[in-house]
Amino acid sequence: MENFIFKNPTQLIFGKGMISKITEEIPQDKKVMLTFGGGSVKRNGVYDQVCKALEKHTTIEFWGIESNPDISTLRKAIALGKKENIDYLLAVGGGSVIDGTKLVAAGLCYEGDSWELVLNPSLIKTAVPLASVLTLPATGSEMNCGGVISCRENKLKYSFASPYTFPVFSVLDPETTYSLPSHQVACGLVDTFVHVMEQYMTTINQSRIMDRWAEGILQTIVEIGPSIMKDQTQYDLMADFMLSATMGLNGFVSMGVTQDWATHMIGHELTALHGLTHGHTLAIVFPGLLRVLKKQKSDKILQYGERIWNITNGSKEEKIEETIVKTETFFRSLGLTTRLSEESIGVDTINEVEKRFNDRKVAYGENENVTGEVAKEILINTL
Ligand code: NZQ
Ligand code: ZN
């Protein structure tokens, strides 16, 4: 195990009816800006619950943080927050609203243009406190300090992170997820699964405890995913889904172990170029990545195959192939396509991703060997 320092300051407030608790969590003297997406919270009753909880607070509202939050929208939120002297933010929605609000929190304390903070997060020296009411289990944004911001004007999508942008608290009420479109549920299950994989699917024998925690989340998603896709209003299943998503990307499964993240970095390019939903990009890229890197990751693929899919028979090569097929089949069973060709995306995009990685001189993965060329090979494997 490598040395590490772990700290996660976010308080979780979990369960049915718990939105009412925010009354006590946000100090009365704060001027709060509530941030929202496109309106789902008005239709499912979450907005009413939040308004009731904050009826004695001073609040203003900012609407319209879109999926894959765009810098142009966030600039408007920052301008409004500065004008109104906002000193607390409450994001109400999915990962996009929370991510966007993290940038707003930092941008409110920054004189320059907030895109600079995305490109260089070390410029973030402080932030307005932010909290969240989560309505979509997937990103883990509710209990981490990262965000992913798009700039549609230039077809870019970049992640940033800062120790100042952890939510102070996040409310997770599984009942708020009952109204999700099933495509978002499927994408959330895959996002959770692949977050764990990014921190697990590297090499064996780094940490027994990290492996078992990671496998616990993977196993849970495999077990509950099909039932959730049939009926997403089963409280206990959605509670396990919500907690799995949070635990998958709050630092608990990455202590002292190497990480990959190449699937995510390639996936972000597919969203930036074609608008594909985040989790869907992962369902396409991850099986392709396993195929291309199966030699490098062979021992860990075998461990994963045995412990999650009970694959014990056959040669090493056969077991690895069966494990990759099982993974892709699982994503498909949730109703997602897993091939770029099924989305009518072809070689032009693949070449563009290669060019972007090369121009940026980046190489991802635990061995920093997923260069533009390897990313291209991975995407060709998804055609
Ligand atoms: O905008 P509204 O009307 O609220 O509708 C949203 C949106 O259309 C809808 N929705 C959310 N909760 C709902 C609901 N509809 C009905 N009932 C509910 N309870 O779902 C749609 C998608 O929402 P969005 O927030 O975009 O989805 P998600 O939570 O998957 O967030 C995706 C963004 O997070 C980033 C992604 O790249 C993407 O930009 N990520 C953030 C990470 C992080 N902060 O650590 C890590 C992830 O890997 C990911 O990259
Ligand atoms: Zn993700």
Short mmCIF file of C-alpha atoms and ligand atoms in Angstrom, two decimals:
data_model
loop_
_atom_site.label_atom_id
_atom_site.label_comp_id
_atom_site.label_asym_id
_atom_site.label_seq_id
_atom_site.Cartn_x
_atom_site.Cartn_y
_atom_site.Cartn_z
CA MET A 1 0.00 0.00 0.00
CA GLU A 2 1.24 3.47 -0.87
CA ASN A 3 1.33 6.27 1.70
CA PHE A 4 -1.74 8.48 1.74
CA ILE A 5 -3.53 11.28 3.55
CA PHE A 6 -7.29 10.90 3.72
CA LYS A 7 -9.83 13.53 4.66
CA ASN A 8 -13.46 13.82 3.66
CA PRO A 9 -15.31 16.57 5.52
CA THR A 10 -18.76 16.18 3.95
CA GLN A 11 -21.60 15.31 6.31
CA LEU A 12 -24.14 12.86 4.88
CA ILE A 13 -27.79 13.27 5.82
CA PHE A 14 -29.45 10.14 4.52
CA GLY A 15 -33.01 8.88 4.23
CA LYS A 16 -36.70 9.45 3.75
CA GLY A 17 -37.90 12.95 4.64
CA MET A 18 -34.41 14.16 5.55
CA ILE A 19 -34.58 17.27 3.33
CA SER A 20 -36.33 18.96 6.26
CA LYS A 21 -33.02 18.75 8.17
CA ILE A 22 -31.42 21.49 6.11
CA THR A 23 -33.31 24.02 8.23
CA GLU A 24 -30.86 23.35 11.05
CA GLU A 25 -27.75 22.81 8.92
CA ILE A 26 -27.60 26.19 7.16
CA PRO A 27 -26.97 29.08 9.58
CA GLN A 28 -29.89 31.55 9.77
CA ASP A 29 -27.72 34.57 9.02
CA LYS A 30 -26.56 33.28 5.63
CA LYS A 31 -27.87 34.59 2.35
CA VAL A 32 -28.38 31.41 0.34
CA MET A 33 -28.42 30.98 -3.41
CA LEU A 34 -30.32 27.84 -4.41
CA THR A 35 -29.13 26.37 -7.70
CA PHE A 36 -31.18 24.08 -9.92
CA GLY A 37 -31.20 22.29 -13.26
CA GLY A 38 -34.02 22.40 -15.77
CA GLY A 39 -37.03 21.82 -13.55
CA SER A 40 -37.28 18.14 -12.56
CA VAL A 41 -37.28 19.20 -8.91
CA LYS A 42 -40.50 21.15 -9.43
CA ARG A 43 -42.25 18.09 -10.81
CA ASN A 44 -41.15 15.59 -8.16
CA GLY A 45 -41.79 17.67 -5.05
CA VAL A 46 -38.13 18.21 -4.09
CA TYR A 47 -38.36 21.96 -4.72
CA ASP A 48 -41.34 22.26 -2.37
CA GLN A 49 -39.54 20.33 0.36
CA VAL A 50 -36.45 22.55 0.06
CA CYS A 51 -38.54 25.76 0.09
CA LYS A 52 -40.41 24.59 3.18
CA ALA A 53 -37.16 23.78 4.98
CA LEU A 54 -35.72 27.20 4.14
CA GLU A 55 -38.84 29.31 4.65
CA LYS A 56 -37.16 31.32 7.42
CA HIS A 57 -33.88 31.80 5.51
CA THR A 58 -33.06 34.54 3.03
CA THR A 59 -32.78 32.85 -0.36
CA ILE A 60 -32.52 33.59 -4.06
CA GLU A 61 -32.77 31.08 -6.89
CA PHE A 62 -30.66 30.35 -9.95
CA TRP A 63 -32.20 27.99 -12.53
CA GLY A 64 -30.88 26.37 -15.66
CA ILE A 65 -27.64 24.55 -14.82
CA GLU A 66 -27.76 22.07 -17.66
CA SER A 67 -26.46 18.51 -17.93
CA ASN A 68 -22.70 18.74 -18.43
CA PRO A 69 -22.77 22.23 -16.94
CA ASP A 70 -21.57 24.94 -19.28
CA ILE A 71 -19.17 27.66 -18.28
CA SER A 72 -21.41 30.32 -19.85
CA THR A 73 -24.28 29.39 -17.51
CA LEU A 74 -22.00 29.31 -14.48
CA ARG A 75 -20.60 32.75 -15.30
CA LYS A 76 -24.18 34.07 -15.05
CA ALA A 77 -24.66 32.37 -11.67
CA ILE A 78 -21.40 33.85 -10.40
CA ALA A 79 -22.38 37.34 -11.57
CA LEU A 80 -25.75 37.04 -9.80
CA GLY A 81 -24.17 35.67 -6.63
CA LYS A 82 -21.64 38.51 -6.52
CA LYS A 83 -24.34 41.12 -7.08
CA GLU A 84 -26.49 39.64 -4.29
CA ASN A 85 -23.61 39.08 -1.83
CA ILE A 86 -24.36 35.40 -1.53
CA ASP A 87 -22.50 33.63 1.27
CA TYR A 88 -23.96 30.09 1.06
CA LEU A 89 -24.91 27.87 -1.88
CA LEU A 90 -27.35 24.96 -1.95
CA ALA A 91 -27.27 22.82 -5.09
CA VAL A 92 -30.50 20.88 -5.66
CA GLY A 93 -30.28 18.25 -8.40
CA GLY A 94 -27.93 15.79 -10.04
CA GLY A 95 -24.17 15.80 -10.47
CA SER A 96 -24.30 18.59 -13.04
CA VAL A 97 -26.00 21.03 -10.67
CA ILE A 98 -23.61 20.09 -7.86
CA ASP A 99 -20.50 20.29 -10.08
CA GLY A 100 -21.57 23.62 -11.50
CA THR A 101 -22.28 24.96 -8.03
CA LYS A 102 -18.78 23.97 -6.90
CA LEU A 103 -17.34 26.21 -9.60
CA VAL A 104 -19.75 28.98 -8.61
CA ALA A 105 -18.59 28.61 -5.00
CA ALA A 106 -14.98 29.13 -6.07
CA GLY A 107 -15.83 31.74 -8.70
CA LEU A 108 -17.60 33.93 -6.13
CA CYS A 109 -14.24 34.33 -4.38
CA TYR A 110 -12.23 34.92 -7.56
CA GLU A 111 -11.72 38.15 -9.46
CA GLY A 112 -10.84 36.69 -12.85
CA ASP A 113 -12.85 34.53 -15.25
CA SER A 114 -13.98 31.23 -13.70
CA TRP A 115 -12.81 29.15 -16.69
CA GLU A 116 -9.29 29.90 -15.44
CA LEU A 117 -10.17 27.94 -12.28
CA VAL A 118 -11.14 24.90 -14.35
CA LEU A 119 -7.87 25.02 -16.27
CA ASN A 120 -5.81 25.70 -13.17
CA PRO A 121 -7.62 24.69 -9.94
CA SER A 122 -4.63 25.70 -7.80
CA LEU A 123 -5.90 29.28 -8.33
CA ILE A 124 -8.79 28.36 -6.01
CA LYS A 125 -7.70 29.71 -2.62
CA THR A 126 -11.09 29.67 -0.92
CA ALA A 127 -14.78 29.18 -1.75
CA VAL A 128 -18.23 30.08 -0.47
CA PRO A 129 -19.61 27.12 1.55
CA LEU A 130 -21.83 24.87 -0.54
CA ALA A 131 -24.16 22.00 0.30
CA SER A 132 -26.36 19.75 -1.81
CA VAL A 133 -29.64 17.92 -2.06
CA LEU A 134 -28.88 15.05 -4.44
CA THR A 135 -31.55 13.69 -6.80
CA LEU A 136 -29.49 11.38 -9.04
CA PRO A 137 -27.13 8.66 -7.76
CA ALA A 138 -24.13 8.49 -10.10
CA THR A 139 -21.30 10.97 -9.88
CA GLY A 140 -20.35 10.96 -6.21
CA SER A 141 -20.15 14.75 -6.49
CA GLU A 142 -22.23 14.99 -3.31
CA MET A 143 -19.26 13.78 -1.27
CA ASN A 144 -16.18 14.75 -3.23
CA CYS A 145 -14.41 17.95 -4.20
CA GLY A 146 -14.38 17.50 -7.97
CA GLY A 147 -16.44 18.86 -10.81
CA VAL A 148 -16.56 18.53 -14.57
CA ILE A 149 -17.27 21.66 -16.59
CA SER A 150 -18.01 21.98 -20.29
CA CYS A 151 -17.32 24.78 -22.72
CA ARG A 152 -19.67 24.02 -25.62
CA GLU A 153 -18.36 26.96 -27.60
CA ASN A 154 -15.05 25.11 -28.02
CA LYS A 155 -16.39 21.55 -27.56
CA LEU A 156 -14.33 21.07 -24.40
CA LYS A 157 -15.04 19.21 -21.16
CA TYR A 158 -12.53 19.31 -18.29
CA SER A 159 -12.54 18.17 -14.69
CA PHE A 160 -11.23 20.18 -11.75
CA ALA A 161 -10.85 19.54 -8.03
CA SER A 162 -10.05 21.65 -5.01
CA PRO A 163 -10.00 20.97 -1.28
CA TYR A 164 -12.27 24.05 -0.92
CA THR A 165 -15.14 22.59 -2.92
CA PHE A 166 -16.29 19.67 -0.79
CA PRO A 167 -19.98 20.10 0.09
CA VAL A 168 -20.44 20.95 3.78
CA PHE A 169 -23.32 18.46 3.82
CA SER A 170 -25.38 16.52 1.33
CA VAL A 171 -28.91 15.26 1.75
CA LEU A 172 -29.61 11.90 0.13
CA ASP A 173 -33.26 10.88 0.15
CA PRO A 174 -33.73 7.79 -2.05
CA GLU A 175 -37.38 8.75 -2.67
CA THR A 176 -36.19 11.72 -4.74
CA THR A 177 -34.84 9.27 -7.34
CA TYR A 178 -38.20 7.64 -8.16
CA SER A 179 -38.89 10.22 -10.87
CA LEU A 180 -35.63 9.70 -12.80
CA PRO A 181 -35.85 8.80 -16.50
CA SER A 182 -34.74 5.16 -16.87
CA HIS A 183 -31.85 6.16 -19.16
CA GLN A 184 -30.46 8.27 -16.31
CA VAL A 185 -30.88 5.36 -13.88
CA ALA A 186 -28.93 3.07 -16.22
CA CYS A 187 -26.24 5.71 -16.74
CA GLY A 188 -26.01 6.23 -12.98
CA LEU A 189 -25.54 2.51 -12.35
CA VAL A 190 -22.76 2.34 -14.95
CA ASP A 191 -21.13 5.54 -13.71
CA THR A 192 -21.00 4.10 -10.18
CA PHE A 193 -19.63 0.79 -11.46
CA VAL A 194 -16.94 2.42 -13.58
CA HIS A 195 -15.90 4.86 -10.82
CA VAL A 196 -15.07 1.84 -8.70
CA MET A 197 -13.31 0.22 -11.64
CA GLU A 198 -11.14 3.30 -12.20
CA GLN A 199 -9.79 2.82 -8.68
CA TYR A 200 -9.74 -1.00 -8.67
CA MET A 201 -8.95 -2.34 -12.14
CA THR A 202 -5.19 -1.81 -12.00
CA THR A 203 -2.91 -4.39 -10.35
CA ILE A 204 -3.45 -7.05 -7.68
CA ASN A 205 -1.97 -7.21 -4.19
CA GLN A 206 -1.98 -3.49 -3.42
CA SER A 207 -4.54 -3.66 -0.63
CA ARG A 208 -6.90 -6.41 0.45
CA ILE A 209 -9.22 -3.98 2.19
CA MET A 210 -9.50 -1.61 -0.80
CA ASP A 211 -10.14 -4.58 -3.11
CA ARG A 212 -12.89 -5.97 -0.88
CA TRP A 213 -14.61 -2.61 -0.44
CA ALA A 214 -14.48 -1.98 -4.18
CA GLU A 215 -15.78 -5.49 -4.91
CA GLY A 216 -18.56 -4.93 -2.36
CA ILE A 217 -19.82 -1.98 -4.39
CA LEU A 218 -19.42 -3.78 -7.73
CA GLN A 219 -21.28 -6.81 -6.37
CA THR A 220 -24.07 -4.60 -5.03
CA ILE A 221 -24.56 -2.87 -8.38
CA VAL A 222 -24.60 -6.21 -10.23
CA GLU A 223 -27.16 -7.54 -7.72
CA ILE A 224 -29.54 -4.57 -7.59
CA GLY A 225 -29.15 -3.17 -11.13
CA PRO A 226 -31.62 -5.48 -12.91
CA SER A 227 -34.30 -5.12 -10.20
CA ILE A 228 -33.91 -1.34 -10.22
CA MET A 229 -34.34 -1.23 -14.00
CA LYS A 230 -37.64 -3.12 -13.57
CA ASP A 231 -38.93 -0.91 -10.75
CA GLN A 232 -37.01 2.10 -9.47
CA THR A 233 -39.44 2.86 -6.68
CA GLN A 234 -38.22 0.15 -4.30
CA TYR A 235 -36.87 2.15 -1.37
CA ASP A 236 -34.25 -0.26 -0.05
CA LEU A 237 -32.77 -0.90 -3.49
CA MET A 238 -32.57 2.81 -4.32
CA ALA A 239 -31.04 3.44 -0.89
CA ASP A 240 -28.29 0.90 -1.64
CA PHE A 241 -27.82 2.40 -5.11
CA MET A 242 -27.53 5.91 -3.70
CA LEU A 243 -25.04 4.92 -1.04
CA SER A 244 -23.03 2.84 -3.54
CA ALA A 245 -22.69 5.86 -5.83
CA THR A 246 -21.53 8.04 -2.96
CA MET A 247 -19.09 5.46 -1.60
CA GLY A 248 -17.77 4.81 -5.10
CA LEU A 249 -16.20 8.23 -5.47
CA ASN A 250 -15.65 9.79 -2.07
CA GLY A 251 -12.13 8.48 -1.58
CA PHE A 252 -13.06 5.40 0.45
CA VAL A 253 -11.98 2.85 -2.16
CA SER A 254 -8.83 4.62 -3.35
CA MET A 255 -6.73 4.84 -0.20
CA GLY A 256 -3.15 3.84 -0.89
CA VAL A 257 -3.80 2.28 -4.29
CA THR A 258 -3.04 3.30 -7.88
CA GLN A 259 -5.84 4.60 -10.10
CA ASP A 260 -6.65 4.50 -13.80
CA TRP A 261 -9.25 7.11 -15.04
CA ALA A 262 -8.47 6.62 -18.75
CA THR A 263 -12.07 5.48 -19.44
CA HIS A 264 -13.37 8.73 -17.98
CA MET A 265 -10.94 10.94 -19.87
CA ILE A 266 -11.86 9.31 -23.18
CA GLY A 267 -15.54 9.42 -22.25
CA HIS A 268 -15.39 13.17 -21.57
CA GLU A 269 -14.20 13.71 -25.13
CA LEU A 270 -17.18 11.75 -26.49
CA THR A 271 -19.53 13.95 -24.48
CA ALA A 272 -17.70 17.11 -25.53
CA LEU A 273 -17.87 16.14 -29.20
CA HIS A 274 -21.27 14.42 -29.38
CA GLY A 275 -23.23 15.23 -26.23
CA LEU A 276 -23.49 11.57 -25.14
CA THR A 277 -24.63 11.14 -21.54
CA HIS A 278 -21.66 10.65 -19.23
CA GLY A 279 -22.49 7.14 -17.94
CA HIS A 280 -23.28 6.00 -21.47
CA THR A 281 -19.80 6.99 -22.69
CA LEU A 282 -18.33 4.77 -19.96
CA ALA A 283 -20.47 1.79 -21.01
CA ILE A 284 -18.95 2.16 -24.47
CA VAL A 285 -15.32 2.88 -23.54
CA PHE A 286 -14.71 0.58 -20.57
CA PRO A 287 -15.15 -2.80 -22.31
CA GLY A 288 -12.92 -1.53 -25.14
CA LEU A 289 -10.29 -0.41 -22.65
CA LEU A 290 -10.29 -3.83 -20.97
CA ARG A 291 -9.80 -5.51 -24.36
CA VAL A 292 -6.84 -3.31 -25.31
CA LEU A 293 -5.18 -3.39 -21.88
CA LYS A 294 -6.00 -7.01 -20.98
CA LYS A 295 -2.37 -8.04 -20.84
CA GLN A 296 -1.39 -5.23 -18.49
CA LYS A 297 -4.46 -5.78 -16.31
CA SER A 298 -4.71 -9.56 -16.65
CA ASP A 299 -4.30 -10.55 -12.99
CA LYS A 300 -6.83 -7.99 -11.81
CA ILE A 301 -9.32 -8.94 -14.53
CA LEU A 302 -9.02 -12.57 -13.35
CA GLN A 303 -9.62 -11.55 -9.72
CA TYR A 304 -12.61 -9.41 -10.71
CA GLY A 305 -14.01 -12.17 -12.96
CA GLU A 306 -13.78 -14.76 -10.21
CA ARG A 307 -15.09 -12.62 -7.36
CA ILE A 308 -17.87 -10.74 -9.17
CA TRP A 309 -18.91 -13.12 -11.97
CA ASN A 310 -17.83 -16.50 -10.54
CA ILE A 311 -15.67 -17.20 -13.58
CA THR A 312 -13.33 -20.05 -12.62
CA ASN A 313 -13.24 -22.44 -15.58
CA GLY A 314 -11.06 -22.33 -18.68
CA SER A 315 -7.66 -21.01 -19.61
CA LYS A 316 -6.44 -17.62 -18.45
CA GLU A 317 -7.29 -16.12 -21.84
CA GLU A 318 -10.76 -17.67 -21.86
CA LYS A 319 -11.53 -16.43 -18.37
CA ILE A 320 -10.41 -12.91 -19.26
CA GLU A 321 -12.52 -12.89 -22.41
CA GLU A 322 -15.57 -14.22 -20.53
CA THR A 323 -15.14 -11.53 -17.87
CA ILE A 324 -15.04 -8.74 -20.45
CA VAL A 325 -18.09 -10.16 -22.23
CA LYS A 326 -20.00 -10.42 -18.91
CA THR A 327 -19.18 -6.79 -18.14
CA GLU A 328 -20.36 -5.52 -21.51
CA THR A 329 -23.46 -7.74 -21.37
CA PHE A 330 -24.28 -6.33 -17.94
CA PHE A 331 -24.17 -2.76 -19.30
CA ARG A 332 -26.37 -3.81 -22.23
CA SER A 333 -28.83 -5.52 -19.88
CA LEU A 334 -29.43 -2.11 -18.31
CA GLY A 335 -30.61 -0.84 -21.69
CA LEU A 336 -27.48 0.93 -22.89
CA THR A 337 -25.63 0.49 -26.17
CA THR A 338 -21.94 -0.35 -25.76
CA ARG A 339 -20.59 0.34 -29.23
CA LEU A 340 -19.67 3.65 -30.86
CA SER A 341 -21.08 2.38 -34.15
CA GLU A 342 -24.50 2.00 -32.52
CA GLU A 343 -24.38 5.74 -31.87
CA SER A 344 -23.31 6.43 -35.47
CA ILE A 345 -19.94 7.66 -34.28
CA GLY A 346 -16.96 6.65 -36.36
CA VAL A 347 -13.34 7.17 -37.25
CA ASP A 348 -13.49 10.96 -37.58
CA THR A 349 -14.26 11.23 -33.89
CA ILE A 350 -11.67 8.61 -33.01
CA ASN A 351 -9.02 10.56 -34.89
CA GLU A 352 -10.08 13.76 -33.17
CA VAL A 353 -9.74 12.18 -29.71
CA GLU A 354 -6.28 10.92 -30.64
CA LYS A 355 -5.30 14.39 -31.87
CA ARG A 356 -6.59 16.08 -28.73
CA PHE A 357 -4.64 13.74 -26.44
CA ASN A 358 -1.51 14.21 -28.54
CA ASP A 359 -1.87 18.01 -28.68
CA ARG A 360 -2.27 18.09 -24.90
CA LYS A 361 0.64 15.68 -24.49
CA VAL A 362 -1.37 13.60 -22.00
CA ALA A 363 -1.13 9.92 -21.12
CA TYR A 364 -3.62 8.38 -18.67
CA GLY A 365 -3.99 5.20 -16.68
CA GLU A 366 -2.09 3.68 -13.78
CA ASN A 367 0.96 3.29 -16.01
CA GLU A 368 0.47 6.60 -17.81
CA ASN A 369 0.53 4.75 -21.09
CA VAL A 370 -2.92 5.58 -22.48
CA THR A 371 -1.67 8.07 -25.04
CA GLY A 372 -3.56 9.38 -28.05
CA GLU A 373 -2.53 6.29 -29.95
CA VAL A 374 -3.79 3.89 -27.27
CA ALA A 375 -7.02 5.88 -26.86
CA LYS A 376 -7.53 5.46 -30.60
CA GLU A 377 -6.99 1.70 -30.34
CA ILE A 378 -9.48 1.52 -27.47
CA LEU A 379 -12.13 3.39 -29.45
CA ILE A 380 -11.54 1.29 -32.56
CA ASN A 381 -12.29 -1.72 -30.35
CA THR A 382 -15.69 -0.21 -29.56
CA LEU A 383 -16.83 0.06 -33.20
O1 NZQ B 1 -31.95 19.43 -15.02
P1 NZQ B 1 -33.06 18.68 -14.39
O2 NZQ B 1 -34.39 19.14 -14.82
O3 NZQ B 1 -32.94 18.60 -12.90
O4 NZQ B 1 -33.00 17.17 -14.97
C1 NZQ B 1 -31.89 16.30 -14.79
C2 NZQ B 1 -31.07 16.13 -16.07
O5 NZQ B 1 -31.86 16.33 -17.21
C3 NZQ B 1 -32.44 14.92 -14.59
N1 NZQ B 1 -32.73 14.60 -13.19
C4 NZQ B 1 -31.89 14.66 -12.12
N2 NZQ B 1 -32.51 14.19 -11.02
C5 NZQ B 1 -33.76 13.86 -11.39
C6 NZQ B 1 -33.92 14.12 -12.78
N3 NZQ B 1 -35.07 13.88 -13.45
C7 NZQ B 1 -36.10 13.38 -12.74
N4 NZQ B 1 -36.03 13.07 -11.42
C8 NZQ B 1 -34.88 13.28 -10.72
N5 NZQ B 1 -34.80 12.93 -9.43
O6 NZQ B 1 -31.40 14.04 -15.01
C9 NZQ B 1 -30.68 14.66 -16.07
C10 NZQ B 1 -29.19 14.41 -15.85
O7 NZQ B 1 -28.73 15.10 -14.72
P2 NZQ B 1 -27.15 15.33 -14.48
O8 NZQ B 1 -27.01 16.08 -13.23
O9 NZQ B 1 -26.56 15.87 -15.73
O10 NZQ B 1 -26.62 13.83 -14.34
P3 NZQ B 1 -25.43 13.25 -13.47
O11 NZQ B 1 -25.76 13.29 -12.04
O12 NZQ B 1 -25.12 11.96 -14.08
O13 NZQ B 1 -24.22 14.28 -13.70
C11 NZQ B 1 -23.44 14.24 -14.88
C12 NZQ B 1 -22.31 15.23 -14.81
O14 NZQ B 1 -21.44 14.93 -13.71
C13 NZQ B 1 -20.10 14.78 -14.21
C14 NZQ B 1 -20.31 14.30 -15.59
O15 NZQ B 1 -19.16 14.42 -16.39
C15 NZQ B 1 -21.45 15.16 -16.06
O16 NZQ B 1 -20.99 16.43 -16.46
N6 NZQ B 1 -19.31 13.93 -13.29
C16 NZQ B 1 -18.95 14.45 -12.11
C17 NZQ B 1 -18.11 13.79 -11.25
C18 NZQ B 1 -17.70 14.36 -9.96
N7 NZQ B 1 -18.10 15.56 -9.62
O17 NZQ B 1 -16.96 13.75 -9.20
C19 NZQ B 1 -17.55 12.48 -11.56
C20 NZQ B 1 -18.25 11.80 -12.67
O18 NZQ B 1 -17.34 10.87 -13.24
C21 NZQ B 1 -18.78 12.68 -13.75
O19 NZQ B 1 -17.77 12.93 -14.69
ZN ZN B 2 -18.16 9.19 -13.91
#
